Coordinates of C-alpha atoms in Angstrom, one line a residue:
M1 CA 31.1 28.9 100.1
E2 CA 27.7 29.3 102.3
L3 CA 27.5 26.6 105.6
G4 CA 24.6 26.3 106.6
I5 CA 22.2 24.3 108.8
G6 CA 18.5 23.1 107.3
M7 CA 15.4 21.5 109.5
F8 CA 11.9 20.4 109.3
G9 CA 11.0 20.4 112.5
D10 CA 11.2 16.2 112.4
L11 CA 9.4 14.2 115.7
A12 CA 9.8 10.9 116.1
I13 CA 6.9 9.0 116.9
D14 CA 6.8 7.1 120.2
P15 CA 6.8 3.4 119.3
Q16 CA 4.7 2.8 122.5
T17 CA 1.3 4.7 121.6
G18 CA 2.2 5.7 118.2
K19 CA 1.8 9.6 119.1
P20 CA 4.1 12.0 118.2
R21 CA 6.5 14.2 120.7
S22 CA 6.4 17.0 121.9
A23 CA 5.7 19.4 119.4
K24 CA 6.4 22.5 121.7
L25 CA 9.0 20.7 123.4
K26 CA 10.6 20.7 120.2
L27 CA 10.4 24.4 118.5
Q28 CA 12.4 25.2 122.1
E29 CA 15.1 23.0 121.3
I30 CA 15.9 24.2 117.6
L31 CA 15.6 27.9 118.6
E32 CA 18.5 26.2 120.9
Q33 CA 19.3 24.8 118.0
I34 CA 19.9 27.7 115.4
K35 CA 21.0 29.5 118.6
L36 CA 24.8 27.6 118.6
A37 CA 24.9 27.7 114.3
D38 CA 25.0 31.4 114.9
E39 CA 27.4 31.4 117.7
V40 CA 29.4 28.5 116.3
G41 CA 29.8 31.0 112.7
L42 CA 27.4 29.0 110.7
D43 CA 27.1 31.8 107.5
V44 CA 23.0 30.5 107.1
F45 CA 19.6 28.6 108.6
G46 CA 17.5 26.9 106.9
M47 CA 13.7 26.1 107.8
G48 CA 11.0 24.5 106.2
E49 CA 6.9 24.3 106.2
H50 CA 4.9 21.4 106.7
H51 CA 1.1 20.2 107.5
R52 CA 1.9 16.2 109.4
P53 CA 1.7 15.4 112.5
D54 CA 5.2 13.8 112.2
Y55 CA 6.4 17.6 111.8
A56 CA 6.6 20.2 114.3
V57 CA 6.7 23.6 112.4
S58 CA 4.6 24.5 109.7
S59 CA 5.0 28.1 109.3
P60 CA 8.6 29.0 109.4
E61 CA 8.7 31.9 109.1
I62 CA 7.0 32.7 112.9
V63 CA 10.1 30.1 114.2
L64 CA 12.2 32.4 112.1
A65 CA 10.4 35.9 113.6
A66 CA 11.6 34.4 116.8
A67 CA 14.6 33.6 116.1
A68 CA 16.7 37.1 114.7
S69 CA 15.6 37.8 118.3
I70 CA 18.3 35.1 119.9
T71 CA 20.4 34.8 117.0
K72 CA 23.5 38.4 115.2
N73 CA 24.6 36.8 112.3
I74 CA 23.4 34.1 110.5
K75 CA 21.2 34.7 107.9
L76 CA 17.7 33.0 108.1
M77 CA 15.7 31.4 105.1
S78 CA 12.8 28.4 104.3
T79 CA 13.6 26.1 102.9
V80 CA 11.1 25.8 101.9
T81 CA 7.9 28.0 101.4
V82 CA 5.2 26.5 99.9
L83 CA 4.1 29.4 97.6
S84 CA 1.9 27.5 95.7
S85 CA -0.8 27.6 98.3
S86 CA 0.6 30.6 100.2
E87 CA -0.9 34.3 100.1
P88 CA 2.5 36.5 98.4
V89 CA 1.3 39.2 99.6
K90 CA 1.4 38.3 103.1
V91 CA 4.9 36.1 102.2
Y92 CA 6.9 39.5 101.8
Q93 CA 5.5 40.4 104.5
D94 CA 6.5 38.1 107.1
F95 CA 9.8 37.6 105.8
S96 CA 10.4 41.5 105.0
T97 CA 9.2 42.0 109.1
I98 CA 12.2 39.6 110.0
D99 CA 14.9 40.9 107.4
L100 CA 13.8 43.7 110.1
I101 CA 14.2 42.4 113.1
S102 CA 17.8 40.5 111.8
N103 CA 18.3 43.7 109.9
G104 CA 18.8 42.6 107.5
R105 CA 19.3 38.4 107.1
A106 CA 16.4 37.6 106.5
E107 CA 16.3 35.0 102.3
I108 CA 12.8 33.4 100.8
G109 CA 13.0 29.2 99.5
V110 CA 10.4 28.7 97.4
G111 CA 9.2 25.5 95.7
R112 CA 6.0 23.4 95.1
G113 CA 6.8 21.0 98.0
S114 CA 7.1 17.7 98.3
F115 CA 4.0 16.7 99.9
I116 CA 0.9 17.9 98.8
E117 CA -1.3 18.2 102.2
S118 CA -1.3 22.0 102.5
F119 CA -3.0 22.5 99.3
P120 CA -6.8 21.2 100.4
L121 CA -5.2 22.3 104.2
F122 CA -5.9 25.7 102.4
G123 CA -8.5 25.0 100.1
Y124 CA -6.4 25.3 97.0
D125 CA -7.2 22.4 94.0
L126 CA -4.8 20.2 93.0
K127 CA -5.4 20.2 89.1
N128 CA -3.7 24.1 89.7
Y129 CA -0.6 22.6 91.4
D130 CA 1.5 23.8 88.1
K131 CA -0.7 27.1 87.3
L132 CA -0.2 28.2 91.1
F133 CA 3.1 28.4 91.4
E134 CA 4.2 30.2 88.0
E135 CA 1.5 32.7 88.6
K136 CA 2.1 33.3 93.0
L137 CA 5.6 33.0 92.3
D138 CA 5.0 36.2 89.4
L139 CA 3.1 38.1 92.0
L140 CA 6.4 37.5 95.3
L141 CA 8.7 39.1 92.6
N142 CA 6.5 42.0 91.4
I143 CA 6.0 42.4 95.0
N144 CA 9.1 42.4 95.9
T145 CA 10.7 45.0 93.1
N146 CA 7.8 47.4 93.7
E147 CA 6.5 49.2 97.1
V148 CA 3.0 49.8 94.8
V149 CA 1.6 46.4 93.0
N150 CA 0.2 46.2 90.3
W151 CA -0.3 43.1 89.1
T152 CA -2.9 41.1 87.1
G153 CA -3.5 36.8 87.6
E154 CA -6.4 33.8 86.5
L155 CA -6.5 32.6 90.2
R156 CA -5.9 35.6 92.8
A157 CA -7.8 38.8 92.7
P158 CA -6.2 41.6 90.8
L159 CA -3.9 44.0 92.6
V160 CA -4.8 47.6 91.4
N161 CA -1.9 50.5 93.5
Q162 CA -2.1 48.4 96.4
M163 CA 0.3 49.3 99.0
V164 CA 2.9 46.6 100.3
L165 CA 4.3 47.2 103.9
P166 CA 6.7 47.1 105.1
R167 CA 9.4 47.2 103.0
A168 CA 12.5 44.9 103.1
T169 CA 15.9 46.6 104.1
N170 CA 17.9 46.0 100.6
N171 CA 15.9 49.3 99.1
G172 CA 12.7 46.4 99.6
Q173 CA 14.0 43.3 98.0
L174 CA 14.9 40.2 99.5
P175 CA 16.8 37.4 98.4
I176 CA 14.6 35.2 96.7
W177 CA 15.5 31.1 95.7
I178 CA 14.3 28.4 94.0
A179 CA 14.3 25.8 95.4
V180 CA 13.8 21.9 93.2
G181 CA 14.5 18.4 94.0
G182 CA 15.5 17.8 90.2
T183 CA 12.2 18.4 87.2
P184 CA 14.1 20.7 84.2
Q185 CA 11.5 22.8 83.6
S186 CA 11.9 24.2 87.3
V187 CA 15.5 24.1 87.0
L188 CA 14.6 26.6 83.5
R189 CA 12.9 29.6 85.5
A190 CA 14.8 30.2 88.1
A191 CA 17.3 30.4 85.0
V192 CA 15.5 32.5 83.3
L193 CA 14.3 34.7 86.0
G194 CA 17.5 35.0 87.1
L195 CA 17.0 34.0 90.8
P196 CA 19.8 31.9 92.7
L197 CA 18.8 27.7 92.7
V198 CA 18.6 25.5 95.2
V199 CA 18.1 21.9 94.9
A200 CA 17.6 19.0 97.2
I201 CA 19.7 16.3 96.3
I202 CA 18.4 13.5 99.0
G203 CA 18.8 10.4 97.5
G204 CA 21.3 8.3 95.1
M205 CA 24.3 9.7 93.1
P206 CA 24.5 13.6 93.4
R207 CA 26.7 13.0 90.7
Q208 CA 23.1 12.2 88.0
F209 CA 22.1 16.0 88.6
Q210 CA 25.4 17.2 86.7
P211 CA 23.5 18.0 84.4
L212 CA 20.8 19.9 85.6
I213 CA 23.5 22.3 87.3
E214 CA 25.5 22.9 83.8
Y215 CA 21.6 23.4 82.1
Y216 CA 20.5 26.2 84.5
K217 CA 24.8 27.8 84.5
E218 CA 24.1 27.8 80.7
Q219 CA 20.0 29.2 80.7
Y220 CA 20.9 31.8 83.1
V221 CA 24.1 32.8 81.0
K222 CA 21.8 32.4 78.1
Y223 CA 19.3 35.0 79.2
G224 CA 21.7 38.2 80.2
H225 CA 22.4 37.3 83.4
D226 CA 26.3 38.0 85.1
I227 CA 27.4 34.5 85.4
N228 CA 28.9 36.8 89.1
K229 CA 26.0 37.0 90.9
M230 CA 24.9 33.7 90.4
Q231 CA 23.9 31.8 92.9
I232 CA 24.0 27.7 93.0
G233 CA 22.9 25.9 96.6
I234 CA 22.3 21.9 97.3
H235 CA 20.4 21.1 100.6
S236 CA 21.1 17.6 101.8
H237 CA 20.7 14.7 103.9
S238 CA 23.5 15.3 107.1
F239 CA 24.9 14.3 110.7
V240 CA 27.5 15.0 111.4
S241 CA 29.0 12.7 114.4
D242 CA 32.6 12.9 116.6
N243 CA 33.3 9.3 116.0
E244 CA 32.2 6.4 113.7
A245 CA 29.6 4.5 116.4
G246 CA 27.4 7.7 116.7
A247 CA 27.0 8.1 112.1
D248 CA 27.1 4.1 112.2
G249 CA 24.4 4.5 115.1
Y250 CA 22.2 7.4 113.6
F251 CA 21.2 4.5 111.3
S252 CA 18.3 3.7 113.4
K253 CA 16.4 7.1 113.1
Y254 CA 17.1 8.1 109.9
A255 CA 15.5 4.8 109.1
A256 CA 13.1 5.1 111.1
Q257 CA 11.2 8.8 109.2
M258 CA 12.3 7.2 106.2
D259 CA 10.1 4.6 106.5
R260 CA 7.0 6.9 107.6
I261 CA 7.1 9.0 104.2
G262 CA 8.6 5.8 102.4
A263 CA 4.6 4.0 103.6
S264 CA 2.8 6.8 101.8
R265 CA 4.8 6.3 97.9
G266 CA 5.2 3.3 97.9
W267 CA 8.8 3.0 99.2
A268 CA 10.2 0.0 99.8
P269 CA 11.7 0.0 104.0
Y270 CA 15.1 1.5 104.1
T271 CA 18.0 -1.1 104.4
K272 CA 21.2 -0.3 106.0
E273 CA 22.6 -1.2 102.3
Q274 CA 20.8 1.9 101.5
Y275 CA 22.1 3.9 104.0
D276 CA 25.7 2.5 103.8
G277 CA 26.0 3.1 100.0
G278 CA 25.1 6.9 101.0
R279 CA 27.1 7.7 102.7
S280 CA 30.3 6.8 100.5
K281 CA 31.9 9.2 98.5
E282 CA 29.4 8.9 95.3
G283 CA 25.8 9.4 97.1
A284 CA 23.9 11.4 98.5
L285 CA 24.2 11.4 102.5
F286 CA 26.5 13.2 104.6
I287 CA 26.9 11.7 107.5
G288 CA 30.0 11.2 109.7
E289 CA 32.6 12.1 110.9
A290 CA 33.9 15.7 110.4
A291 CA 36.8 14.9 108.0
E292 CA 34.3 13.1 106.0
V293 CA 31.7 15.1 105.8
T294 CA 34.7 18.0 105.1
D295 CA 35.6 15.6 101.6
K296 CA 32.3 15.0 100.5
I297 CA 31.1 18.4 100.6
L298 CA 33.9 19.9 98.8
Y299 CA 33.2 17.1 96.6
M300 CA 30.4 18.9 95.6
H301 CA 32.0 22.3 95.0
E302 CA 33.6 20.4 92.4
L303 CA 31.4 18.5 91.0
F304 CA 28.3 21.8 90.6
G305 CA 31.4 24.9 91.8
I306 CA 28.7 25.3 94.3
T307 CA 27.7 28.6 95.8
R308 CA 25.5 26.8 99.7
F309 CA 24.9 24.7 101.2
I310 CA 22.6 23.6 103.6
A311 CA 23.5 20.2 105.7
H312 CA 19.4 19.4 106.8
M313 CA 19.9 17.5 109.6
D314 CA 17.0 16.5 111.8
I315 CA 15.7 13.7 110.2
G316 CA 14.8 11.3 112.0
D317 CA 14.4 13.7 115.2
P318 CA 17.7 13.1 117.2
S319 CA 18.2 13.5 120.1
H320 CA 18.5 17.4 121.3
A321 CA 22.1 16.8 122.5
E322 CA 23.2 14.4 119.4
M323 CA 21.4 18.4 117.5
M324 CA 23.8 20.8 119.2
K325 CA 26.6 18.4 118.9
S326 CA 26.8 18.0 115.3
I327 CA 25.9 21.8 114.6
E328 CA 28.7 22.7 117.0
I329 CA 31.3 19.4 115.1
F330 CA 30.4 21.1 112.2
G331 CA 30.1 24.9 112.9
N332 CA 34.6 24.2 114.6
K333 CA 35.6 21.4 112.6
V334 CA 33.9 21.1 109.5
A335 CA 32.8 24.4 108.5
P336 CA 37.2 26.5 108.4
A337 CA 37.9 22.7 107.1
V338 CA 35.9 24.1 103.7
R339 CA 37.2 27.1 104.1
K340 CA 40.0 26.2 104.4
A341 CA 40.3 24.8 100.9
L342 CA 38.7 27.2 99.2
A343 CA 40.7 30.3 100.4

């Protein structure tokens, strides 16, 4: 199983001014953190896309390109590229460029996005929410397979004998993951196309996702894909500390970010009881000391048969020192323990 770190570039809000902290500083910190993730031997790093004042990263491909020049082995992927409001030609070109810079380490995670700010920002109509993703994924897969592209859709001008360059290292083909939040339609799409699946499990009980992941497995085989090539990942909120006080003390930062998101979605204030419940064996938070997080990842492997786990670590914008420590423990203690248990 591959183990990695994911981030969105969360920016803490100053309670005195109501303003987020410096995006410039955050981006510099993120690059140091990715470099450390590579140095401690983690398999993958994922960067998300947002267009809000409380996130520093609107262009994950730019961050990943910068990371490509300071890392050696770690895979670099988007978690996710909001494909519905992106241009597939440019998405492919950006990630094929990262792939060439990194000597074949680029991957694309595509999804519809949990926020909708990018749609009006780039001039897309939300009434086409589903159709946009469907068409753009079809075009991206066409580009990924063919250097010379011929494609026709309803919401974009056709491409006729158009070359899309540069080409990625693996005969021009990049790994493309479908990222889902739990809708059967999205899971079925990934299975029909034979694409790897990554599920965001950020609340409730992971066990509730078991029928969905079993559905993916069944449909993947039904549509004739090689079960030996099946890849399933989960992406969950995580934070690793070297003591219980550190894990318990992370609550205030985590709750502050959850409340900021929840304010626009009608959620009740996030409670310590929710946090503690999420940290339990059946909860969705991978927050605790190394042994706790290790056991929980192994439990996810038992439940789902996952081939990749991405620990989403920067919820609430922990300090740079806290992030570096969490990554260090994850890479030096959690990852070796998981690998040994599954060997």
